[in-house]
PDB file of C-alpha atoms in Angstrom:
ATOM      1  CA  MET A   1      21.111 -34.230  17.932  1.00  0.00           C
ATOM      2  CA  ASP A   2      24.334 -32.917  19.439  1.00  0.00           C
ATOM      3  CA  LEU A   3      25.058 -30.898  16.294  1.00  0.00           C
ATOM      4  CA  ILE A   4      21.673 -29.158  16.402  1.00  0.00           C
ATOM      5  CA  VAL A   5      22.042 -28.352  20.109  1.00  0.00           C
ATOM      6  CA  VAL A   6      25.547 -26.941  19.595  1.00  0.00           C
ATOM      7  CA  CYS A   7      24.426 -24.819  16.612  1.00  0.00           C
ATOM      8  CA  SER A   8      21.466 -23.512  18.601  1.00  0.00           C
ATOM      9  CA  LEU A   9      23.673 -22.555  21.555  1.00  0.00           C
ATOM     10  CA  ILE A  10      26.193 -20.828  19.279  1.00  0.00           C
ATOM     11  CA  PHE A  11      23.442 -18.851  17.543  1.00  0.00           C
ATOM     12  CA  THR A  12      21.902 -17.818  20.884  1.00  0.00           C
ATOM     13  CA  ALA A  13      25.295 -16.796  22.273  1.00  0.00           C
ATOM     14  CA  VAL A  14      26.133 -14.668  19.226  1.00  0.00           C
ATOM     15  CA  PHE A  15      22.695 -13.047  19.311  1.00  0.00           C
ATOM     16  CA  LEU A  16      22.996 -12.144  23.009  1.00  0.00           C
ATOM     17  CA  PHE A  17      26.580 -10.915  22.586  1.00  0.00           C
ATOM     18  CA  VAL A  18      25.684  -8.573  19.709  1.00  0.00           C
ATOM     19  CA  LEU A  19      22.600  -7.415  21.590  1.00  0.00           C
ATOM     20  CA  GLY A  20      24.602  -6.711  24.760  1.00  0.00           C
ATOM     21  CA  VAL A  21      27.368  -4.804  22.986  1.00  0.00           C
ATOM     22  CA  ASP A  22      24.832  -2.722  21.087  1.00  0.00           C
ATOM     23  CA  THR A  23      22.927  -1.973  24.304  1.00  0.00           C
ATOM     24  CA  LEU A  24      26.112  -0.709  25.969  1.00  0.00           C
ATOM     25  CA  ARG A  25      26.940   1.471  22.973  1.00  0.00           C
ATOM     26  CA  THR A  26      23.396   2.816  22.849  1.00  0.00           C
ATOM     27  CA  SER A  27      23.414   3.598  26.581  1.00  0.00           C
ATOM     28  CA  LYS A  28      26.666   5.538  26.272  1.00  0.00           C
ATOM     29  CA  GLY A  29      25.295   7.453  23.296  1.00  0.00           C
ATOM     30  CA  ASN A  30      22.116   8.268  25.198  1.00  0.00           C
ATOM     31  CA  ILE A  31      24.110   9.751  28.110  1.00  0.00           C
ATOM     32  CA  ILE A  32      26.017  12.030  25.743  1.00  0.00           C
ATOM     33  CA  ALA A  33      22.853  12.968  23.831  1.00  0.00           C
ATOM     34  CA  SER A  34      21.041  13.693  27.084  1.00  0.00           C
ATOM     35  CA  ARG A  35      23.765  16.095  28.237  1.00  0.00           C
ATOM     36  CA  ILE A  36      23.819  17.902  24.903  1.00  0.00           C
ATOM     37  CA  ASN A  37      20.035  18.208  24.797  1.00  0.00           C
ATOM     38  CA  GLN A  38      19.932  19.578  28.346  1.00  0.00           C
ATOM     39  CA  VAL A  39      22.165  22.423  27.189  1.00  0.00           C
ATOM     40  CA  THR A  40      20.086  23.042  24.054  1.00  0.00           C
ATOM     41  CA  GLY A  41      16.785  22.863  25.929  1.00  0.00           C
ATOM     42  CA  LYS A  42      15.536  19.588  24.408  1.00  0.00           C
ATOM     43  CA  LYS A  43      15.500  17.423  27.508  1.00  0.00           C
ATOM     44  CA  ALA A  44      12.016  16.079  26.844  1.00  0.00           C
ATOM     45  CA  ASP A  45      13.029  14.876  23.397  1.00  0.00           C
ATOM     46  CA  ALA A  46      16.145  13.274  24.859  1.00  0.00           C
ATOM     47  CA  ASP A  47      14.107  11.368  27.442  1.00  0.00           C
ATOM     48  CA  LYS A  48      11.752  10.216  24.722  1.00  0.00           C
ATOM     49  CA  ASN A  49      14.647   8.981  22.577  1.00  0.00           C
ATOM     50  CA  ILE A  50      16.153   7.100  25.545  1.00  0.00           C
ATOM     51  CA  ASN A  51      12.892   5.273  26.120  1.00  0.00           C
ATOM     52  CA  ASN A  52      12.533   4.464  22.443  1.00  0.00           C
ATOM     53  CA  ASN A  53      16.071   3.114  22.186  1.00  0.00           C
ATOM     54  CA  HIS A  54      15.347   0.593  24.933  1.00  0.00           C
ATOM     55  CA  ASN A  55      12.297  -0.682  23.138  1.00  0.00           C
ATOM     56  CA  GLY A  56      12.549  -4.330  22.069  1.00  0.00           C
ATOM     57  CA  ASN A  57      11.745  -3.538  18.449  1.00  0.00           C
ATOM     58  CA  GLN A  58      14.567  -1.004  18.309  1.00  0.00           C
ATOM     59  CA  LEU A  59      17.034  -3.525  19.716  1.00  0.00           C
ATOM     60  CA  PHE A  60      15.954  -6.227  17.280  1.00  0.00           C
ATOM     61  CA  ARG A  61      16.196  -3.770  14.394  1.00  0.00           C
ATOM     62  CA  LYS A  62      19.728  -2.845  15.429  1.00  0.00           C
ATOM     63  CA  PHE A  63      20.643  -6.512  15.682  1.00  0.00           C
ATOM     64  CA  LEU A  64      19.445  -6.979  12.102  1.00  0.00           C
ATOM     65  CA  ALA A  65      21.509  -3.989  10.994  1.00  0.00           C
ATOM     66  CA  ARG A  66      24.645  -5.325  12.705  1.00  0.00           C
ATOM     67  CA  ALA A  67      24.228  -8.875  11.427  1.00  0.00           C
ATOM     68  CA  GLY A  68      23.216  -7.654   7.964  1.00  0.00           C
ATOM     69  CA  SER A  69      26.408  -5.598   7.671  1.00  0.00           C
ATOM     70  CA  ILE A  70      28.605  -8.710   7.908  1.00  0.00           C
ATOM     71  CA  SER A  71      30.416  -9.211   4.614  1.00  0.00           C
ATOM     72  CA  ILE A  72      28.885 -12.603   3.761  1.00  0.00           C
ATOM     73  CA  THR A  73      25.295 -11.512   4.478  1.00  0.00           C
ATOM     74  CA  ARG A  74      25.878  -8.253   2.630  1.00  0.00           C
ATOM     75  CA  ARG A  75      27.134 -10.088  -0.450  1.00  0.00           C
ATOM     76  CA  LEU A  76      24.199 -12.498  -0.425  1.00  0.00           C
ATOM     77  CA  GLY A  77      21.794  -9.636   0.250  1.00  0.00           C
ATOM     78  CA  ARG A  78      22.808  -7.692  -2.858  1.00  0.00           C
ATOM     79  CA  LYS A  79      20.964 -10.250  -4.968  1.00  0.00           C
ATOM     80  CA  ILE A  80      17.655  -9.515  -3.230  1.00  0.00           C
ATOM     81  CA  ASP A  81      18.025  -5.775  -2.552  1.00  0.00           C
ATOM     82  CA  LYS A  82      16.207  -4.889  -5.779  1.00  0.00           C
ATOM     83  CA  LYS A  83      13.223  -7.129  -5.026  1.00  0.00           C
ATOM     84  CA  LEU A  84      12.904  -5.704  -1.507  1.00  0.00           C
ATOM     85  CA  GLU A  85      12.898  -2.176  -2.915  1.00  0.00           C
ATOM     86  CA  GLU A  86      10.287  -3.079  -5.532  1.00  0.00           C
ATOM     87  CA  ALA A  87       8.147  -4.664  -2.793  1.00  0.00           C
ATOM     88  CA  ASP A  88       8.564  -1.530  -0.617  1.00  0.00           C
ATOM     89  CA  ILE A  89       9.914  -3.630   2.261  1.00  0.00           C
ATOM     90  CA  LEU A  90      12.108  -1.460   4.465  1.00  0.00           C
ATOM     91  CA  LEU A  91      14.946  -3.941   4.858  1.00  0.00           C
ATOM     92  CA  HIS A  92      18.386  -4.296   3.347  1.00  0.00           C
ATOM     93  CA  GLY A  93      19.233  -7.537   1.620  1.00  0.00           C
ATOM     94  CA  GLY A  94      21.676  -8.507   4.372  1.00  0.00           C
ATOM     95  CA  GLU A  95      19.028  -7.957   7.051  1.00  0.00           C
ATOM     96  CA  PHE A  96      16.573 -10.087   5.088  1.00  0.00           C
ATOM     97  CA  ILE A  97      19.129 -12.900   4.849  1.00  0.00           C
ATOM     98  CA  VAL A  98      19.537 -12.756   8.645  1.00  0.00           C
ATOM     99  CA  ILE A  99      15.746 -13.056   9.084  1.00  0.00           C
ATOM    100  CA  ILE A 100      15.667 -16.082   6.770  1.00  0.00           C
ATOM    101  CA  VAL A 101      18.464 -17.753   8.743  1.00  0.00           C
ATOM    102  CA  CYS A 102      16.672 -17.035  12.044  1.00  0.00           C
ATOM    103  CA  ILE A 103      13.429 -18.530  10.699  1.00  0.00           C
ATOM    104  CA  ALA A 104      15.248 -21.634   9.449  1.00  0.00           C
ATOM    105  CA  ILE A 105      17.012 -22.144  12.792  1.00  0.00           C
ATOM    106  CA  ALA A 106      13.832 -21.528  14.809  1.00  0.00           C
ATOM    107  CA  THR A 107      11.863 -23.960  12.619  1.00  0.00           C
ATOM    108  CA  THR A 108      14.571 -26.605  12.898  1.00  0.00           C
ATOM    109  CA  ILE A 109      14.682 -26.312  16.700  1.00  0.00           C
ATOM    110  CA  MET A 110      10.888 -26.365  17.008  1.00  0.00           C
ATOM    111  CA  ILE A 111      10.449 -29.434  14.768  1.00  0.00           C
ATOM    112  CA  PHE A 112      13.304 -31.229  16.528  1.00  0.00           C
ATOM    113  CA  THR A 113      11.710 -30.494  19.907  1.00  0.00           C
ATOM    114  CA  LEU A 114       8.424 -32.001  18.715  1.00  0.00           C
ATOM    115  CA  THR A 115       9.737 -35.009  16.766  1.00  0.00           C
ATOM    116  CA  LEU A 116      13.316 -35.629  18.016  1.00  0.00           C
ATOM    117  CA  LYS A 117      14.217 -36.428  14.380  1.00  0.00           C
ATOM    118  CA  PRO A 118      17.321 -34.484  13.247  1.00  0.00           C
ATOM    119  CA  LEU A 119      16.914 -35.206   9.523  1.00  0.00           C
ATOM    120  CA  THR A 120      13.235 -34.246   9.500  1.00  0.00           C
ATOM    121  CA  SER A 121      14.028 -31.060  11.398  1.00  0.00           C
ATOM    122  CA  LEU A 122      16.768 -30.062   8.963  1.00  0.00           C
ATOM    123  CA  VAL A 123      14.593 -30.740   5.901  1.00  0.00           C
ATOM    124  CA  LEU A 124      11.629 -28.722   7.211  1.00  0.00           C
ATOM    125  CA  GLY A 125      13.982 -25.976   8.395  1.00  0.00           C
ATOM    126  CA  ALA A 126      15.380 -25.716   4.879  1.00  0.00           C
ATOM    127  CA  VAL A 127      11.858 -25.669   3.403  1.00  0.00           C
ATOM    128  CA  SER A 128      10.888 -22.785   5.729  1.00  0.00           C
ATOM    129  CA  VAL A 129      13.388 -20.579   3.888  1.00  0.00           C
ATOM    130  CA  VAL A 130      10.972 -20.468   0.942  1.00  0.00           C
ATOM    131  CA  ILE A 131       8.231 -18.731   2.969  1.00  0.00           C
ATOM    132  CA  PRO A 132       9.901 -15.281   3.323  1.00  0.00           C
ATOM    133  CA  LEU A 133      10.963 -15.360  -0.330  1.00  0.00           C
ATOM    134  CA  PHE A 134       7.391 -16.177  -1.373  1.00  0.00           C
ATOM    135  CA  ILE A 135       6.056 -13.298   0.753  1.00  0.00           C
ATOM    136  CA  VAL A 136       8.484 -10.839  -0.852  1.00  0.00           C
ATOM    137  CA  GLU A 137       7.623 -11.994  -4.369  1.00  0.00           C
ATOM    138  CA  SER A 138       3.864 -11.851  -3.697  1.00  0.00           C
ATOM    139  CA  THR A 139       4.125  -8.372  -2.152  1.00  0.00           C
ATOM    140  CA  ARG A 140       6.234  -7.177  -5.067  1.00  0.00           C
ATOM    141  CA  ASN A 141       3.802  -8.498  -7.678  1.00  0.00           C
ATOM    142  CA  LYS A 142       0.761  -7.050  -5.895  1.00  0.00           C
ATOM    143  CA  ARG A 143       2.406  -3.644  -5.575  1.00  0.00           C
ATOM    144  CA  LEU A 144       3.361  -3.672  -9.261  1.00  0.00           C
ATOM    145  CA  VAL A 145      -0.211  -4.545 -10.280  1.00  0.00           C
ATOM    146  CA  ASP A 146      -1.593  -1.749  -8.081  1.00  0.00           C
ATOM    147  CA  PHE A 147       0.924   0.729  -9.506  1.00  0.00           C
ATOM    148  CA  ASN A 148       0.143  -0.178 -13.128  1.00  0.00           C
ATOM    149  CA  ALA A 149      -3.582   0.209 -12.429  1.00  0.00           C
ATOM    150  CA  GLN A 150      -2.964   3.807 -11.290  1.00  0.00           C
ATOM    151  CA  ILE A 151      -0.798   4.931 -14.207  1.00  0.00           C
ATOM    152  CA  SER A 152      -3.662   5.784 -16.581  1.00  0.00           C
ATOM    153  CA  ASP A 153      -5.380   7.941 -13.934  1.00  0.00           C
ATOM    154  CA  ALA A 154      -2.061   9.605 -13.145  1.00  0.00           C
ATOM    155  CA  LEU A 155      -1.508  10.450 -16.815  1.00  0.00           C
ATOM    156  CA  THR A 156      -4.987  11.975 -17.037  1.00  0.00           C
ATOM    157  CA  ILE A 157      -4.284  14.191 -14.023  1.00  0.00           C
ATOM    158  CA  MET A 158      -0.878  15.192 -15.395  1.00  0.00           C
ATOM    159  CA  SER A 159      -2.173  16.054 -18.869  1.00  0.00           C
ATOM    160  CA  ASN A 160      -4.995  18.171 -17.437  1.00  0.00           C
ATOM    161  CA  SER A 161      -2.536  19.926 -15.131  1.00  0.00           C
ATOM    162  CA  LEU A 162      -0.194  20.679 -18.035  1.00  0.00           C
ATOM    163  CA  ARG A 163      -3.078  22.153 -20.036  1.00  0.00           C
ATOM    164  CA  SER A 164      -3.913  24.335 -17.034  1.00  0.00           C
ATOM    165  CA  GLY A 165      -0.432  25.848 -17.094  1.00  0.00           C
ATOM    166  CA  PHE A 166       1.352  23.763 -14.465  1.00  0.00           C
ATOM    167  CA  SER A 167       4.920  22.572 -14.980  1.00  0.00           C
ATOM    168  CA  PHE A 168       5.767  18.887 -15.306  1.00  0.00           C
ATOM    169  CA  VAL A 169       6.984  18.618 -11.703  1.00  0.00           C
ATOM    170  CA  GLN A 170       3.858  20.423 -10.480  1.00  0.00           C
ATOM    171  CA  SER A 171       1.694  17.977 -12.428  1.00  0.00           C
ATOM    172  CA  MET A 172       3.513  15.111 -10.670  1.00  0.00           C
ATOM    173  CA  ASP A 173       2.805  16.842  -7.379  1.00  0.00           C
ATOM    174  CA  MET A 174      -0.904  16.887  -8.273  1.00  0.00           C
ATOM    175  CA  VAL A 175      -0.776  13.119  -8.795  1.00  0.00           C
ATOM    176  CA  ARG A 176       0.924  12.732  -5.424  1.00  0.00           C
ATOM    177  CA  LYS A 177      -1.880  14.689  -3.763  1.00  0.00           C
ATOM    178  CA  GLU A 178      -4.794  13.046  -5.566  1.00  0.00           C
ATOM    179  CA  LEU A 179      -3.897   9.349  -5.779  1.00  0.00           C
ATOM    180  CA  PRO A 180      -3.149   6.841  -2.978  1.00  0.00           C
ATOM    181  CA  ASN A 181      -0.156   4.549  -2.580  1.00  0.00           C
ATOM    182  CA  PRO A 182       1.848   3.054  -4.181  1.00  0.00           C
ATOM    183  CA  ILE A 183       2.062   5.771  -6.851  1.00  0.00           C
ATOM    184  CA  LYS A 184       1.764   8.502  -4.214  1.00  0.00           C
ATOM    185  CA  LYS A 185       4.874   7.300  -2.379  1.00  0.00           C
ATOM    186  CA  GLU A 186       6.961   6.840  -5.523  1.00  0.00           C
ATOM    187  CA  PHE A 187       6.045  10.241  -6.973  1.00  0.00           C
ATOM    188  CA  ASP A 188       6.678  11.851  -3.597  1.00  0.00           C
ATOM    189  CA  ARG A 189      10.174  10.373  -3.558  1.00  0.00           C
ATOM    190  CA  THR A 190      10.830  11.567  -7.106  1.00  0.00           C
ATOM    191  CA  ILE A 191       9.665  15.104  -6.297  1.00  0.00           C
ATOM    192  CA  THR A 192      11.878  15.117  -3.200  1.00  0.00           C
ATOM    193  CA  GLU A 193      14.877  14.128  -5.331  1.00  0.00           C
ATOM    194  CA  VAL A 194      14.154  16.977  -7.748  1.00  0.00           C
ATOM    195  CA  ASN A 195      13.761  19.471  -4.896  1.00  0.00           C
ATOM    196  CA  LEU A 196      17.139  18.372  -3.510  1.00  0.00           C
ATOM    197  CA  GLY A 197      18.843  19.171  -6.815  1.00  0.00           C
ATOM    198  CA  THR A 198      18.670  15.930  -8.783  1.00  0.00           C
ATOM    199  CA  PRO A 199      18.103  16.546 -12.521  1.00  0.00           C
ATOM    200  CA  ILE A 200      14.579  15.597 -13.565  1.00  0.00           C
ATOM    201  CA  GLU A 201      15.948  13.070 -16.070  1.00  0.00           C
ATOM    202  CA  ASP A 202      17.920  11.239 -13.383  1.00  0.00           C
ATOM    203  CA  ALA A 203      14.984  11.352 -10.954  1.00  0.00           C
ATOM    204  CA  LEU A 204      12.675   9.797 -13.560  1.00  0.00           C
ATOM    205  CA  ASN A 205      15.220   7.094 -14.385  1.00  0.00           C
ATOM    206  CA  ASN A 206      15.522   6.311 -10.669  1.00  0.00           C
ATOM    207  CA  LEU A 207      11.733   6.033 -10.497  1.00  0.00           C
ATOM    208  CA  SER A 208      11.732   3.579 -13.390  1.00  0.00           C
ATOM    209  CA  LYS A 209      14.426   1.431 -11.737  1.00  0.00           C
ATOM    210  CA  ARG A 210      12.590   1.346  -8.395  1.00  0.00           C
ATOM    211  CA  VAL A 211       9.207   0.326  -9.797  1.00  0.00           C
ATOM    212  CA  ASN A 212      10.332  -1.862 -12.727  1.00  0.00           C
ATOM    213  CA  SER A 213       7.091  -1.339 -14.652  1.00  0.00           C
ATOM    214  CA  ASP A 214       6.946  -1.616 -18.440  1.00  0.00           C
ATOM    215  CA  ASP A 215       4.087   0.891 -18.638  1.00  0.00           C
ATOM    216  CA  LEU A 216       5.952   3.422 -16.504  1.00  0.00           C
ATOM    217  CA  GLU A 217       9.093   2.936 -18.566  1.00  0.00           C
ATOM    218  CA  LEU A 218       7.071   3.749 -21.687  1.00  0.00           C
ATOM    219  CA  VAL A 219       5.794   6.959 -20.071  1.00  0.00           C
ATOM    220  CA  ILE A 220       9.236   8.043 -18.883  1.00  0.00           C
ATOM    221  CA  THR A 221      10.806   7.337 -22.273  1.00  0.00           C
ATOM    222  CA  ALA A 222       8.168   9.502 -23.980  1.00  0.00           C
ATOM    223  CA  VAL A 223       8.685  12.318 -21.461  1.00  0.00           C
ATOM    224  CA  LEU A 224      12.472  12.282 -21.868  1.00  0.00           C
ATOM    225  CA  ILE A 225      12.185  12.323 -25.671  1.00  0.00           C
ATOM    226  CA  GLN A 226       9.705  15.211 -25.492  1.00  0.00           C
ATOM    227  CA  ARG A 227      12.089  17.206 -23.283  1.00  0.00           C
ATOM    228  CA  GLN A 228      14.777  16.843 -25.954  1.00  0.00           C
ATOM    229  CA  VAL A 229      12.805  17.427 -29.155  1.00  0.00           C
ATOM    230  CA  GLY A 230       9.796  19.397 -27.867  1.00  0.00           C
ATOM    231  CA  GLY A 231       6.111  18.922 -28.609  1.00  0.00           C
ATOM    232  CA  ASN A 232       2.747  18.815 -26.879  1.00  0.00           C
ATOM    233  CA  LEU A 233       3.444  16.736 -23.780  1.00  0.00           C
ATOM    234  CA  ALA A 234      -0.192  16.798 -22.632  1.00  0.00           C
ATOM    235  CA  GLU A 235      -1.314  15.186 -25.896  1.00  0.00           C
ATOM    236  CA  VAL A 236       1.484  12.608 -25.677  1.00  0.00           C
ATOM    237  CA  LEU A 237       0.413  11.656 -22.146  1.00  0.00           C
ATOM    238  CA  ASP A 238      -3.215  11.352 -23.263  1.00  0.00           C
ATOM    239  CA  ASN A 239      -2.241   8.985 -26.090  1.00  0.00           C
ATOM    240  CA  ILE A 240      -0.075   6.853 -23.809  1.00  0.00           C
ATOM    241  CA  GLY A 241      -2.830   6.790 -21.191  1.00  0.00           C
ATOM    242  CA  GLY A 242      -5.302   5.510 -23.781  1.00  0.00           C
ATOM    243  CA  ALA A 243      -2.863   2.800 -24.890  1.00  0.00           C
ATOM    244  CA  ILE A 244      -2.270   1.720 -21.285  1.00  0.00           C
ATOM    245  CA  ARG A 245      -6.009   1.554 -20.577  1.00  0.00           C
ATOM    246  CA  GLU A 246      -6.446  -0.664 -23.633  1.00  0.00           C
ATOM    247  CA  ARG A 247      -3.625  -2.933 -22.451  1.00  0.00           C
ATOM    248  CA  ILE A 248      -5.249  -3.230 -19.031  1.00  0.00           C
ATOM    249  CA  ARG A 249      -8.559  -4.161 -20.668  1.00  0.00           C
ATOM    250  CA  ILE A 250      -6.882  -6.861 -22.764  1.00  0.00           C
ATOM    251  CA  LYS A 251      -5.003  -8.211 -19.733  1.00  0.00           C
ATOM    252  CA  ARG A 252      -8.254  -8.504 -17.794  1.00  0.00           C
ATOM    253  CA  GLU A 253      -9.868 -10.323 -20.702  1.00  0.00           C
ATOM    254  CA  ILE A 254      -6.918 -12.742 -20.891  1.00  0.00           C
ATOM    255  CA  LYS A 255      -7.128 -13.249 -17.128  1.00  0.00           C
ATOM    256  CA  THR A 256     -10.780 -14.225 -17.506  1.00  0.00           C
ATOM    257  CA  LEU A 257     -10.049 -16.665 -20.331  1.00  0.00           C
ATOM    258  CA  THR A 258      -7.194 -18.336 -18.421  1.00  0.00           C
ATOM    259  CA  ALA A 259      -9.098 -18.571 -15.118  1.00  0.00           C
ATOM    260  CA  GLN A 260      -9.689 -22.308 -15.556  1.00  0.00           C
ATOM    261  CA  GLY A 261      -5.974 -23.013 -15.916  1.00  0.00           C
ATOM    262  CA  ARG A 262      -5.100 -20.943 -12.856  1.00  0.00           C
ATOM    263  CA  ILE A 263      -7.770 -22.670 -10.755  1.00  0.00           C
ATOM    264  CA  SER A 264      -6.411 -26.044 -11.903  1.00  0.00           C
ATOM    265  CA  GLY A 265      -2.964 -25.001 -10.709  1.00  0.00           C
ATOM    266  CA  VAL A 266      -4.310 -23.990  -7.298  1.00  0.00           C
ATOM    267  CA  ILE A 267      -6.216 -27.269  -6.915  1.00  0.00           C
ATOM    268  CA  ILE A 268      -3.193 -29.330  -7.944  1.00  0.00           C
ATOM    269  CA  GLY A 269      -1.057 -27.445  -5.447  1.00  0.00           C
ATOM    270  CA  LEU A 270      -3.468 -27.685  -2.500  1.00  0.00           C
ATOM    271  CA  LEU A 271      -4.795 -31.224  -3.035  1.00  0.00           C
ATOM    272  CA  PRO A 272      -1.697 -33.026  -1.641  1.00  0.00           C
ATOM    273  CA  ILE A 273      -1.742 -30.786   1.447  1.00  0.00           C
ATOM    274  CA  PHE A 274      -5.397 -31.568   2.195  1.00  0.00           C
ATOM    275  CA  LEU A 275      -4.786 -35.285   1.609  1.00  0.00           C
ATOM    276  CA  ALA A 276      -1.797 -35.219   3.983  1.00  0.00           C
ATOM    277  CA  VAL A 277      -3.850 -33.477   6.694  1.00  0.00           C
ATOM    278  CA  PHE A 278      -6.700 -35.962   6.221  1.00  0.00           C
ATOM    279  CA  MET A 279      -4.371 -38.976   6.467  1.00  0.00           C
ATOM    280  CA  LEU A 280      -2.628 -37.463   9.490  1.00  0.00           C
ATOM    281  CA  THR A 281      -6.016 -37.157  11.195  1.00  0.00           C
ATOM    282  CA  ALA A 282      -7.473 -40.503  10.100  1.00  0.00           C
ATOM    283  CA  ASN A 283      -4.391 -42.723  10.348  1.00  0.00           C
ATOM    284  CA  PRO A 284      -1.323 -40.903  11.756  1.00  0.00           C
ATOM    285  CA  GLY A 285       0.890 -43.988  11.826  1.00  0.00           C
ATOM    286  CA  TYR A 286       0.425 -44.509   8.094  1.00  0.00           C
ATOM    287  CA  ILE A 287       1.693 -41.096   6.979  1.00  0.00           C
ATOM    288  CA  LEU A 288       4.292 -40.603   9.722  1.00  0.00           C
ATOM    289  CA  GLU A 289       6.342 -43.321   8.037  1.00  0.00           C
ATOM    290  CA  LEU A 290       7.195 -40.715   5.424  1.00  0.00           C
ATOM    291  CA  PHE A 291       8.735 -38.459   8.082  1.00  0.00           C
ATOM    292  CA  THR A 292      10.506 -41.124  10.143  1.00  0.00           C
ATOM    293  CA  ASN A 293      12.013 -43.139   7.302  1.00  0.00           C
ATOM    294  CA  ARG A 294      14.918 -41.961   5.151  1.00  0.00           C
ATOM    295  CA  VAL A 295      13.289 -43.250   1.961  1.00  0.00           C
ATOM    296  CA  GLY A 296      10.057 -41.494   2.934  1.00  0.00           C
ATOM    297  CA  LEU A 297      11.879 -38.186   3.387  1.00  0.00           C
ATOM    298  CA  ILE A 298      13.462 -38.552  -0.037  1.00  0.00           C
ATOM    299  CA  MET A 299      10.038 -39.258  -1.543  1.00  0.00           C
ATOM    300  CA  LEU A 300       8.566 -36.212   0.223  1.00  0.00           C
ATOM    301  CA  THR A 301      11.376 -33.986  -1.026  1.00  0.00           C
ATOM    302  CA  LEU A 302      10.937 -35.182  -4.609  1.00  0.00           C
ATOM    303  CA  ALA A 303       7.154 -34.741  -4.338  1.00  0.00           C
ATOM    304  CA  VAL A 304       7.500 -31.154  -3.100  1.00  0.00           C
ATOM    305  CA  LEU A 305       9.975 -30.346  -5.871  1.00  0.00           C
ATOM    306  CA  GLY A 306       7.615 -31.894  -8.418  1.00  0.00           C
ATOM    307  CA  GLN A 307       4.744 -29.784  -7.100  1.00  0.00           C
ATOM    308  CA  PHE A 308       6.780 -26.592  -7.414  1.00  0.00           C
ATOM    309  CA  ILE A 309       7.905 -27.465 -10.931  1.00  0.00           C
ATOM    310  CA  GLY A 310       4.308 -28.234 -11.944  1.00  0.00           C
ATOM    311  CA  LEU A 311       3.027 -24.950 -10.516  1.00  0.00           C
ATOM    312  CA  ILE A 312       5.764 -23.022 -12.316  1.00  0.00           C
ATOM    313  CA  VAL A 313       4.932 -24.729 -15.628  1.00  0.00           C
ATOM    314  CA  ILE A 314       1.204 -23.996 -15.238  1.00  0.00           C
ATOM    315  CA  LYS A 315       1.977 -20.381 -14.348  1.00  0.00           C
ATOM    316  CA  LYS A 316       4.132 -20.009 -17.454  1.00  0.00           C
ATOM    317  CA  ILE A 317       1.357 -21.451 -19.618  1.00  0.00           C
ATOM    318  CA  VAL A 318      -1.380 -19.120 -18.359  1.00  0.00           C
ATOM    319  CA  ASP A 319       0.878 -16.048 -18.085  1.00  0.00           C
ATOM    320  CA  ILE A 320       0.474 -14.656 -21.591  1.00  0.00           C
ATOM    321  CA  LYS A 321       2.745 -11.702 -22.371  1.00  0.00           C
ATOM    322  CA  PHE A 322       2.105  -9.252 -25.189  1.00  0.00           C
TER     323      PHE A 322
END
């Protein structure tokens, strides 16, 4: 109990200290900016910036930036930077690590306040770390699926634009104008890189690294080869677009055939949760023994790990790659 209270007080003190120092630095910067903008005739913009800098969201964002720049959080964050970029989440890895730590501490304090059980609080606080990681992975996968679904339409637009006399970059600009996100945002970033002087080859390779799509990598490889050896790029894009559409059709057919296995995985994963809620409602004293007893906590931990392993195995079985 004492350890949790001390850790909570230390975390709160560090948070308030960083917040206070940053507020003082921001206030000093606002005074200087205000004086400069008065001379340049931009007083209204300066006042607007001062108000925005005192907004709670701005302060929290700056706290994340400060805490995320610490060496240990920055090192840990490098491992998740790529996934955050692929999920289009505007956070650095270090900032995301800070959010995870804050969630774990807040969950631990909340559970301890409700149950007064240090071990239970620590276990559930550790489990809460999985939630942000799951959200990032789900967002990343959904964005990748949406992007892959747009590639065939993008190739059709690009091939028609090339036949109409547009350049390759102009055909990408047509895709950016015609299609929604996520392909709109990624193509817009690539076009911006080219306009700022980045070679088209490097810009396309950067696009492939950001999205991490096999279909897009196939397209970019074909484009780069065509730029070296020549040929009818519009016809190449049409052929690749047809192949991608066929792959999408086969994937949807496989998804239909494996629907039973995926539903079984969902039921197996949710059934223990519903049973726990039912027991907690019908006979709370019976199930609370699992949370108040050391052996019960060990059993719960092993059960949760077993559930995750089972879900991963089922996912691997129904996830057919070709």
